[in-house]
């Protein structure tokens, strides 16, 4: 049985009942975002997760941040046209030059009803200066 067909009660990552972290972005899943199977393309979800995480890290660091790693990406449920897609970010760790976030994606089917967790991943960003090179994060950001 693959993850897309696994009921939420049988998929350990989908056991959460509430999103972790803060709502960083929200989008309406549109027909232009679909794959050949008619579901929302995973690449669109991943790009939207990256954008939501980037907005969070930029705000926290008060500087430009760039994605350096994505890990533990799990697609648990399909996203359908008309779903409200909500992107939540939760700070996992702040290092000397990097910020790592857990990003969760939850949907409201056709914009209403119970939230369903559909995707999760870990994103790591590095804070960069105007020269594009990593720069140290200010001490107050690490608190």
Short mmCIF file of N, CA and C in Angstrom, two decimals:
data_model
loop_
_atom_site.label_atom_id
_atom_site.label_comp_id
_atom_site.label_asym_id
_atom_site.label_seq_id
_atom_site.Cartn_x
_atom_site.Cartn_y
_atom_site.Cartn_z
N UNK A 1 0.85 -1.18 0.00
CA UNK A 1 0.00 0.00 0.00
C UNK A 1 0.89 1.23 0.00
N UNK A 2 0.69 2.18 -0.93
CA UNK A 2 1.54 3.36 -0.96
C UNK A 2 0.98 4.45 -0.07
N UNK A 3 1.82 5.47 0.21
CA UNK A 3 1.46 6.53 1.16
C UNK A 3 0.22 7.28 0.74
N UNK A 4 0.03 7.49 -0.56
CA UNK A 4 -1.14 8.25 -1.03
C UNK A 4 -2.44 7.52 -0.75
N UNK A 5 -2.40 6.19 -0.66
CA UNK A 5 -3.61 5.41 -0.41
C UNK A 5 -3.72 4.92 1.02
N UNK A 6 -2.77 5.28 1.88
CA UNK A 6 -2.79 4.86 3.26
C UNK A 6 -3.71 5.77 4.05
N UNK A 7 -4.72 5.23 4.71
CA UNK A 7 -5.59 6.08 5.53
C UNK A 7 -4.77 6.78 6.60
N UNK A 8 -5.15 8.01 6.97
CA UNK A 8 -4.37 8.77 7.95
C UNK A 8 -4.13 8.01 9.25
N UNK A 9 -5.09 7.20 9.70
CA UNK A 9 -4.91 6.49 10.96
C UNK A 9 -3.88 5.37 10.86
N UNK A 10 -3.44 5.02 9.65
CA UNK A 10 -2.43 3.98 9.48
C UNK A 10 -1.07 4.55 9.08
N UNK A 11 -0.96 5.83 8.96
CA UNK A 11 0.30 6.47 8.56
C UNK A 11 0.79 7.29 9.73
N UNK A 12 1.88 6.89 10.35
CA UNK A 12 2.35 7.51 11.59
C UNK A 12 2.54 9.02 11.47
N UNK A 13 3.02 9.50 10.33
CA UNK A 13 3.26 10.93 10.18
C UNK A 13 1.96 11.72 10.13
N UNK A 14 0.86 11.06 9.82
CA UNK A 14 -0.42 11.76 9.71
C UNK A 14 -1.23 11.72 11.00
N UNK A 15 -0.63 11.18 12.09
CA UNK A 15 -1.36 11.06 13.33
C UNK A 15 -1.59 12.38 14.04
N UNK A 16 -0.84 13.40 13.70
CA UNK A 16 -1.01 14.70 14.34
C UNK A 16 -2.40 15.24 14.05
N UNK A 17 -2.98 15.89 15.04
CA UNK A 17 -4.31 16.45 14.86
C UNK A 17 -4.28 17.95 14.69
N UNK A 18 -3.16 18.57 15.04
CA UNK A 18 -3.02 20.02 14.90
C UNK A 18 -1.67 20.34 14.26
N UNK A 19 -1.64 21.34 13.41
CA UNK A 19 -0.35 21.74 12.82
C UNK A 19 0.61 22.25 13.89
N UNK A 20 1.90 22.01 13.66
CA UNK A 20 2.94 22.55 14.54
C UNK A 20 3.46 23.84 13.93
N UNK A 21 3.74 24.81 14.76
CA UNK A 21 4.35 26.05 14.28
C UNK A 21 3.32 27.09 13.90
N UNK A 22 3.78 27.99 13.03
CA UNK A 22 2.94 29.12 12.63
C UNK A 22 2.50 28.98 11.17
N UNK A 23 1.34 29.53 10.87
CA UNK A 23 0.86 29.55 9.50
C UNK A 23 1.72 30.54 8.73
N UNK A 24 2.50 30.04 7.75
CA UNK A 24 3.43 30.89 7.00
C UNK A 24 2.89 31.28 5.64
N UNK A 25 1.99 30.47 5.08
CA UNK A 25 1.41 30.78 3.76
C UNK A 25 0.17 29.92 3.56
N UNK A 26 -0.68 30.38 2.66
CA UNK A 26 -1.89 29.63 2.31
C UNK A 26 -2.19 29.88 0.84
N UNK A 27 -2.53 28.81 0.13
CA UNK A 27 -2.84 28.90 -1.30
C UNK A 27 -4.08 28.10 -1.62
N UNK A 28 -4.72 28.43 -2.72
CA UNK A 28 -5.82 27.65 -3.26
C UNK A 28 -5.25 26.76 -4.36
N UNK A 29 -5.45 25.45 -4.26
CA UNK A 29 -4.97 24.51 -5.28
C UNK A 29 -5.82 24.67 -6.53
N UNK A 30 -5.18 24.99 -7.64
CA UNK A 30 -5.87 25.29 -8.89
C UNK A 30 -5.58 24.24 -9.96
N UNK A 31 -6.41 24.16 -10.99
CA UNK A 31 -6.18 23.17 -12.06
C UNK A 31 -4.81 23.29 -12.72
N UNK A 32 -4.25 24.48 -12.78
CA UNK A 32 -2.93 24.68 -13.41
C UNK A 32 -1.82 23.97 -12.64
N UNK A 33 -2.08 23.58 -11.39
CA UNK A 33 -1.08 22.93 -10.55
C UNK A 33 -1.14 21.41 -10.60
N UNK A 34 -1.96 20.85 -11.48
CA UNK A 34 -2.17 19.39 -11.47
C UNK A 34 -1.13 18.61 -12.25
N UNK A 35 -1.01 17.34 -11.86
CA UNK A 35 -0.17 16.39 -12.58
C UNK A 35 -1.05 15.58 -13.53
N UNK A 36 -0.51 14.69 -14.32
CA UNK A 36 -1.34 13.91 -15.26
C UNK A 36 -2.43 13.07 -14.59
N UNK A 37 -2.27 12.74 -13.30
CA UNK A 37 -3.29 11.97 -12.59
C UNK A 37 -4.45 12.84 -12.10
N UNK A 38 -4.30 14.16 -12.23
CA UNK A 38 -5.36 15.07 -11.81
C UNK A 38 -5.22 15.59 -10.39
N UNK A 39 -4.19 15.13 -9.67
CA UNK A 39 -3.91 15.66 -8.33
C UNK A 39 -2.92 16.80 -8.45
N UNK A 40 -2.73 17.52 -7.35
CA UNK A 40 -1.78 18.62 -7.37
C UNK A 40 -0.37 18.07 -7.44
N UNK A 41 0.43 18.62 -8.34
CA UNK A 41 1.80 18.20 -8.61
C UNK A 41 2.67 18.40 -7.37
N UNK A 42 3.40 17.36 -6.99
CA UNK A 42 4.26 17.42 -5.81
C UNK A 42 5.31 18.51 -5.89
N UNK A 43 5.78 18.82 -7.09
CA UNK A 43 6.76 19.89 -7.27
C UNK A 43 6.20 21.24 -6.89
N UNK A 44 4.91 21.47 -7.15
CA UNK A 44 4.27 22.72 -6.76
C UNK A 44 4.19 22.81 -5.24
N UNK A 45 3.84 21.68 -4.60
CA UNK A 45 3.77 21.65 -3.14
C UNK A 45 5.15 21.95 -2.55
N UNK A 46 6.19 21.28 -3.10
CA UNK A 46 7.54 21.47 -2.57
C UNK A 46 8.02 22.92 -2.76
N UNK A 47 7.77 23.50 -3.92
CA UNK A 47 8.17 24.89 -4.16
C UNK A 47 7.45 25.84 -3.22
N UNK A 48 6.17 25.56 -2.96
CA UNK A 48 5.40 26.41 -2.04
C UNK A 48 5.90 26.26 -0.61
N UNK A 49 6.31 25.04 -0.23
CA UNK A 49 6.89 24.81 1.10
C UNK A 49 8.18 25.61 1.23
N UNK A 50 9.00 25.59 0.19
CA UNK A 50 10.27 26.32 0.21
C UNK A 50 10.03 27.82 0.35
N UNK A 51 9.04 28.33 -0.38
CA UNK A 51 8.73 29.77 -0.30
C UNK A 51 8.23 30.15 1.09
N UNK A 52 7.36 29.33 1.67
CA UNK A 52 6.84 29.61 3.02
C UNK A 52 7.97 29.57 4.05
N UNK A 53 8.84 28.57 3.95
CA UNK A 53 9.97 28.45 4.87
C UNK A 53 10.92 29.64 4.69
N UNK A 54 11.15 30.04 3.45
CA UNK A 54 12.02 31.18 3.17
C UNK A 54 11.49 32.48 3.76
N UNK A 55 10.18 32.68 3.70
CA UNK A 55 9.61 33.87 4.32
C UNK A 55 9.82 33.87 5.82
N UNK A 56 9.68 32.69 6.43
CA UNK A 56 9.89 32.58 7.88
C UNK A 56 11.34 32.85 8.25
N UNK A 57 12.28 32.22 7.54
CA UNK A 57 13.70 32.41 7.90
C UNK A 57 14.17 33.83 7.63
N UNK A 58 13.70 34.43 6.56
CA UNK A 58 14.08 35.82 6.27
C UNK A 58 13.58 36.76 7.37
N UNK A 59 12.37 36.54 7.83
CA UNK A 59 11.82 37.36 8.92
C UNK A 59 12.62 37.15 10.20
N UNK A 60 12.93 35.90 10.52
CA UNK A 60 13.68 35.61 11.75
C UNK A 60 15.09 36.20 11.72
N UNK A 61 15.77 36.02 10.58
CA UNK A 61 17.17 36.47 10.47
C UNK A 61 17.28 37.95 10.15
N UNK A 62 16.18 38.55 9.70
CA UNK A 62 16.19 39.94 9.23
C UNK A 62 17.26 40.14 8.17
N UNK A 63 17.37 39.12 7.31
CA UNK A 63 18.37 39.15 6.23
C UNK A 63 17.95 38.12 5.18
N UNK A 64 18.62 38.16 4.04
CA UNK A 64 18.35 37.19 2.99
C UNK A 64 18.78 35.80 3.43
N UNK A 65 17.97 34.81 3.10
CA UNK A 65 18.31 33.42 3.38
C UNK A 65 18.16 32.61 2.09
N UNK A 66 18.93 31.53 2.00
CA UNK A 66 18.86 30.66 0.83
C UNK A 66 18.73 29.21 1.29
N UNK A 67 17.99 28.44 0.53
CA UNK A 67 17.81 27.02 0.84
C UNK A 67 19.09 26.27 0.55
N UNK A 68 19.53 25.45 1.51
CA UNK A 68 20.72 24.63 1.29
C UNK A 68 20.42 23.13 1.37
N UNK A 69 19.30 22.77 2.01
CA UNK A 69 18.98 21.35 2.11
C UNK A 69 17.49 21.15 2.36
N UNK A 70 16.98 20.07 1.81
CA UNK A 70 15.63 19.61 2.10
C UNK A 70 15.76 18.12 2.40
N UNK A 71 15.19 17.70 3.51
CA UNK A 71 15.28 16.28 3.86
C UNK A 71 13.97 15.79 4.45
N UNK A 72 13.86 14.48 4.50
CA UNK A 72 12.71 13.82 5.10
C UNK A 72 11.37 14.24 4.49
N UNK A 73 11.36 14.49 3.19
CA UNK A 73 10.12 14.87 2.50
C UNK A 73 9.21 13.66 2.43
N UNK A 74 7.98 13.82 2.92
CA UNK A 74 7.00 12.75 2.88
C UNK A 74 5.69 13.30 2.34
N UNK A 75 5.17 12.66 1.29
CA UNK A 75 3.86 12.98 0.75
C UNK A 75 2.90 11.92 1.27
N UNK A 76 1.97 12.30 2.14
CA UNK A 76 1.10 11.34 2.83
C UNK A 76 -0.27 11.19 2.20
N UNK A 77 -0.79 12.26 1.64
CA UNK A 77 -2.13 12.27 1.04
C UNK A 77 -2.08 13.14 -0.21
N UNK A 78 -2.90 12.85 -1.21
CA UNK A 78 -2.94 13.74 -2.37
C UNK A 78 -3.63 15.05 -2.03
N UNK A 79 -3.26 16.08 -2.77
CA UNK A 79 -3.92 17.38 -2.68
C UNK A 79 -4.78 17.49 -3.92
N UNK A 80 -6.00 17.96 -3.75
CA UNK A 80 -6.97 18.02 -4.84
C UNK A 80 -7.24 19.46 -5.26
N UNK A 81 -7.65 19.63 -6.50
CA UNK A 81 -8.07 20.95 -6.98
C UNK A 81 -9.19 21.46 -6.08
N UNK A 82 -9.07 22.71 -5.68
CA UNK A 82 -10.07 23.33 -4.81
C UNK A 82 -9.73 23.27 -3.34
N UNK A 83 -8.70 22.50 -2.97
CA UNK A 83 -8.30 22.45 -1.57
C UNK A 83 -7.63 23.76 -1.17
N UNK A 84 -7.85 24.17 0.07
CA UNK A 84 -7.08 25.25 0.67
C UNK A 84 -5.83 24.60 1.25
N UNK A 85 -4.67 25.01 0.77
CA UNK A 85 -3.40 24.40 1.16
C UNK A 85 -2.68 25.35 2.11
N UNK A 86 -2.44 24.87 3.34
CA UNK A 86 -1.86 25.69 4.40
C UNK A 86 -0.46 25.18 4.74
N UNK A 87 0.50 26.09 4.81
CA UNK A 87 1.91 25.77 5.04
C UNK A 87 2.32 26.30 6.41
N UNK A 88 2.73 25.39 7.28
CA UNK A 88 3.11 25.74 8.64
C UNK A 88 4.61 25.52 8.82
N UNK A 89 5.27 26.46 9.49
CA UNK A 89 6.71 26.35 9.74
C UNK A 89 6.96 26.36 11.24
N UNK A 90 7.88 25.50 11.66
CA UNK A 90 8.23 25.38 13.08
C UNK A 90 9.76 25.33 13.18
N UNK A 91 10.35 26.28 13.90
CA UNK A 91 11.81 26.34 14.02
C UNK A 91 12.30 25.11 14.78
N UNK A 92 13.21 24.40 14.16
CA UNK A 92 13.80 23.20 14.77
C UNK A 92 15.13 23.54 15.45
N UNK A 93 15.95 24.33 14.72
CA UNK A 93 17.24 24.72 15.31
C UNK A 93 17.76 25.96 14.59
N UNK A 94 18.47 26.79 15.35
CA UNK A 94 19.15 27.96 14.80
C UNK A 94 20.62 27.80 15.14
N UNK A 95 21.44 27.77 14.11
CA UNK A 95 22.88 27.62 14.29
C UNK A 95 23.60 28.94 14.12
N UNK A 96 24.89 28.86 13.85
CA UNK A 96 25.71 30.06 13.70
C UNK A 96 25.34 30.83 12.43
N UNK A 97 25.10 30.09 11.32
CA UNK A 97 24.73 30.74 10.05
C UNK A 97 23.48 30.13 9.43
N UNK A 98 22.89 29.13 10.07
CA UNK A 98 21.76 28.43 9.44
C UNK A 98 20.54 28.34 10.35
N UNK A 99 19.40 28.15 9.70
CA UNK A 99 18.13 27.95 10.40
C UNK A 99 17.47 26.73 9.76
N UNK A 100 17.06 25.79 10.61
CA UNK A 100 16.37 24.59 10.14
C UNK A 100 14.93 24.63 10.64
N UNK A 101 14.01 24.38 9.72
CA UNK A 101 12.58 24.39 10.04
C UNK A 101 11.95 23.05 9.69
N UNK A 102 10.95 22.66 10.48
CA UNK A 102 10.04 21.60 10.06
C UNK A 102 8.90 22.32 9.35
N UNK A 103 8.54 21.83 8.18
CA UNK A 103 7.44 22.42 7.41
C UNK A 103 6.37 21.36 7.23
N UNK A 104 5.15 21.71 7.59
CA UNK A 104 4.01 20.81 7.42
C UNK A 104 3.01 21.45 6.48
N UNK A 105 2.36 20.62 5.68
CA UNK A 105 1.32 21.08 4.77
C UNK A 105 0.02 20.40 5.18
N UNK A 106 -0.99 21.19 5.42
CA UNK A 106 -2.32 20.72 5.79
C UNK A 106 -3.31 21.28 4.78
N UNK A 107 -4.36 20.54 4.50
CA UNK A 107 -5.38 21.03 3.58
C UNK A 107 -6.75 21.03 4.24
N UNK A 108 -7.57 21.91 3.73
CA UNK A 108 -9.01 21.89 3.99
C UNK A 108 -9.63 21.49 2.65
N UNK A 109 -10.27 20.34 2.61
CA UNK A 109 -10.86 19.87 1.36
C UNK A 109 -11.95 20.85 0.92
N UNK A 110 -11.78 21.40 -0.25
CA UNK A 110 -12.69 22.41 -0.82
C UNK A 110 -12.90 23.58 0.13
N UNK A 111 -11.85 23.87 0.92
CA UNK A 111 -11.85 25.06 1.77
C UNK A 111 -12.58 24.93 3.08
N UNK A 112 -13.08 23.76 3.42
CA UNK A 112 -13.80 23.63 4.69
C UNK A 112 -13.62 22.24 5.28
N UNK A 113 -14.19 22.04 6.45
CA UNK A 113 -14.11 20.74 7.10
C UNK A 113 -12.87 20.61 7.97
N UNK A 114 -12.52 19.36 8.24
CA UNK A 114 -11.39 19.05 9.11
C UNK A 114 -10.08 19.19 8.35
N UNK A 115 -9.05 19.70 9.04
CA UNK A 115 -7.71 19.79 8.44
C UNK A 115 -7.13 18.40 8.28
N UNK A 116 -6.41 18.21 7.17
CA UNK A 116 -5.75 16.94 6.89
C UNK A 116 -4.29 17.22 6.59
N UNK A 117 -3.39 16.55 7.30
CA UNK A 117 -1.96 16.70 7.05
C UNK A 117 -1.61 15.89 5.81
N UNK A 118 -0.98 16.57 4.83
CA UNK A 118 -0.69 15.90 3.56
C UNK A 118 0.80 15.76 3.24
N UNK A 119 1.63 16.62 3.79
CA UNK A 119 3.05 16.61 3.45
C UNK A 119 3.85 17.18 4.62
N UNK A 120 5.08 16.71 4.75
CA UNK A 120 6.00 17.29 5.74
C UNK A 120 7.42 17.13 5.24
N UNK A 121 8.30 18.03 5.70
CA UNK A 121 9.73 17.97 5.35
C UNK A 121 10.51 18.86 6.29
N UNK A 122 11.83 18.71 6.22
CA UNK A 122 12.75 19.57 6.98
C UNK A 122 13.52 20.41 5.96
N UNK A 123 13.53 21.72 6.17
CA UNK A 123 14.24 22.65 5.29
C UNK A 123 15.33 23.36 6.08
N UNK A 124 16.52 23.45 5.49
CA UNK A 124 17.62 24.19 6.11
C UNK A 124 18.01 25.35 5.21
N UNK A 125 18.13 26.52 5.81
CA UNK A 125 18.50 27.74 5.11
C UNK A 125 19.77 28.30 5.72
N UNK A 126 20.55 29.00 4.90
CA UNK A 126 21.72 29.72 5.37
C UNK A 126 21.45 31.21 5.17
N UNK A 127 21.83 31.99 6.16
CA UNK A 127 21.73 33.45 6.07
C UNK A 127 22.92 33.94 5.27
N UNK A 128 22.67 34.79 4.28
CA UNK A 128 23.75 35.31 3.43
C UNK A 128 23.76 36.83 3.44
N UNK A 129 24.96 37.36 3.24
CA UNK A 129 25.13 38.81 3.13
C UNK A 129 24.93 39.26 1.70
N UNK A 130 25.17 40.54 1.46
CA UNK A 130 25.01 41.10 0.12
C UNK A 130 25.96 40.46 -0.89
N UNK A 131 27.06 39.91 -0.40
CA UNK A 131 28.02 39.25 -1.29
C UNK A 131 27.62 37.81 -1.60
N UNK A 132 26.50 37.34 -1.03
CA UNK A 132 26.03 35.98 -1.28
C UNK A 132 26.72 34.93 -0.43
N UNK A 133 27.60 35.34 0.44
CA UNK A 133 28.33 34.39 1.29
C UNK A 133 27.63 34.28 2.65
N UNK A 134 27.74 33.11 3.30
CA UNK A 134 27.11 32.94 4.61
C UNK A 134 27.58 33.99 5.60
N UNK A 135 26.65 34.43 6.43
CA UNK A 135 27.01 35.38 7.47
C UNK A 135 26.41 34.91 8.78
N UNK A 136 27.01 35.36 9.86
CA UNK A 136 26.59 34.93 11.18
C UNK A 136 25.21 35.49 11.51
N UNK A 137 24.42 34.67 12.18
CA UNK A 137 23.10 35.09 12.65
C UNK A 137 23.29 35.89 13.92
N UNK A 138 22.52 36.96 14.08
CA UNK A 138 22.65 37.79 15.27
C UNK A 138 22.25 37.00 16.51
N UNK A 139 22.88 37.28 17.65
CA UNK A 139 22.57 36.54 18.89
C UNK A 139 21.09 36.59 19.28
N UNK A 140 20.40 37.71 19.07
CA UNK A 140 18.99 37.80 19.47
C UNK A 140 18.11 36.86 18.64
N UNK A 141 18.50 36.53 17.41
CA UNK A 141 17.74 35.58 16.60
C UNK A 141 17.82 34.18 17.19
N UNK A 142 18.96 33.86 17.80
CA UNK A 142 19.16 32.51 18.35
C UNK A 142 18.41 32.28 19.66
N UNK A 143 17.85 33.32 20.24
CA UNK A 143 17.16 33.16 21.54
C UNK A 143 15.77 32.62 21.37
#
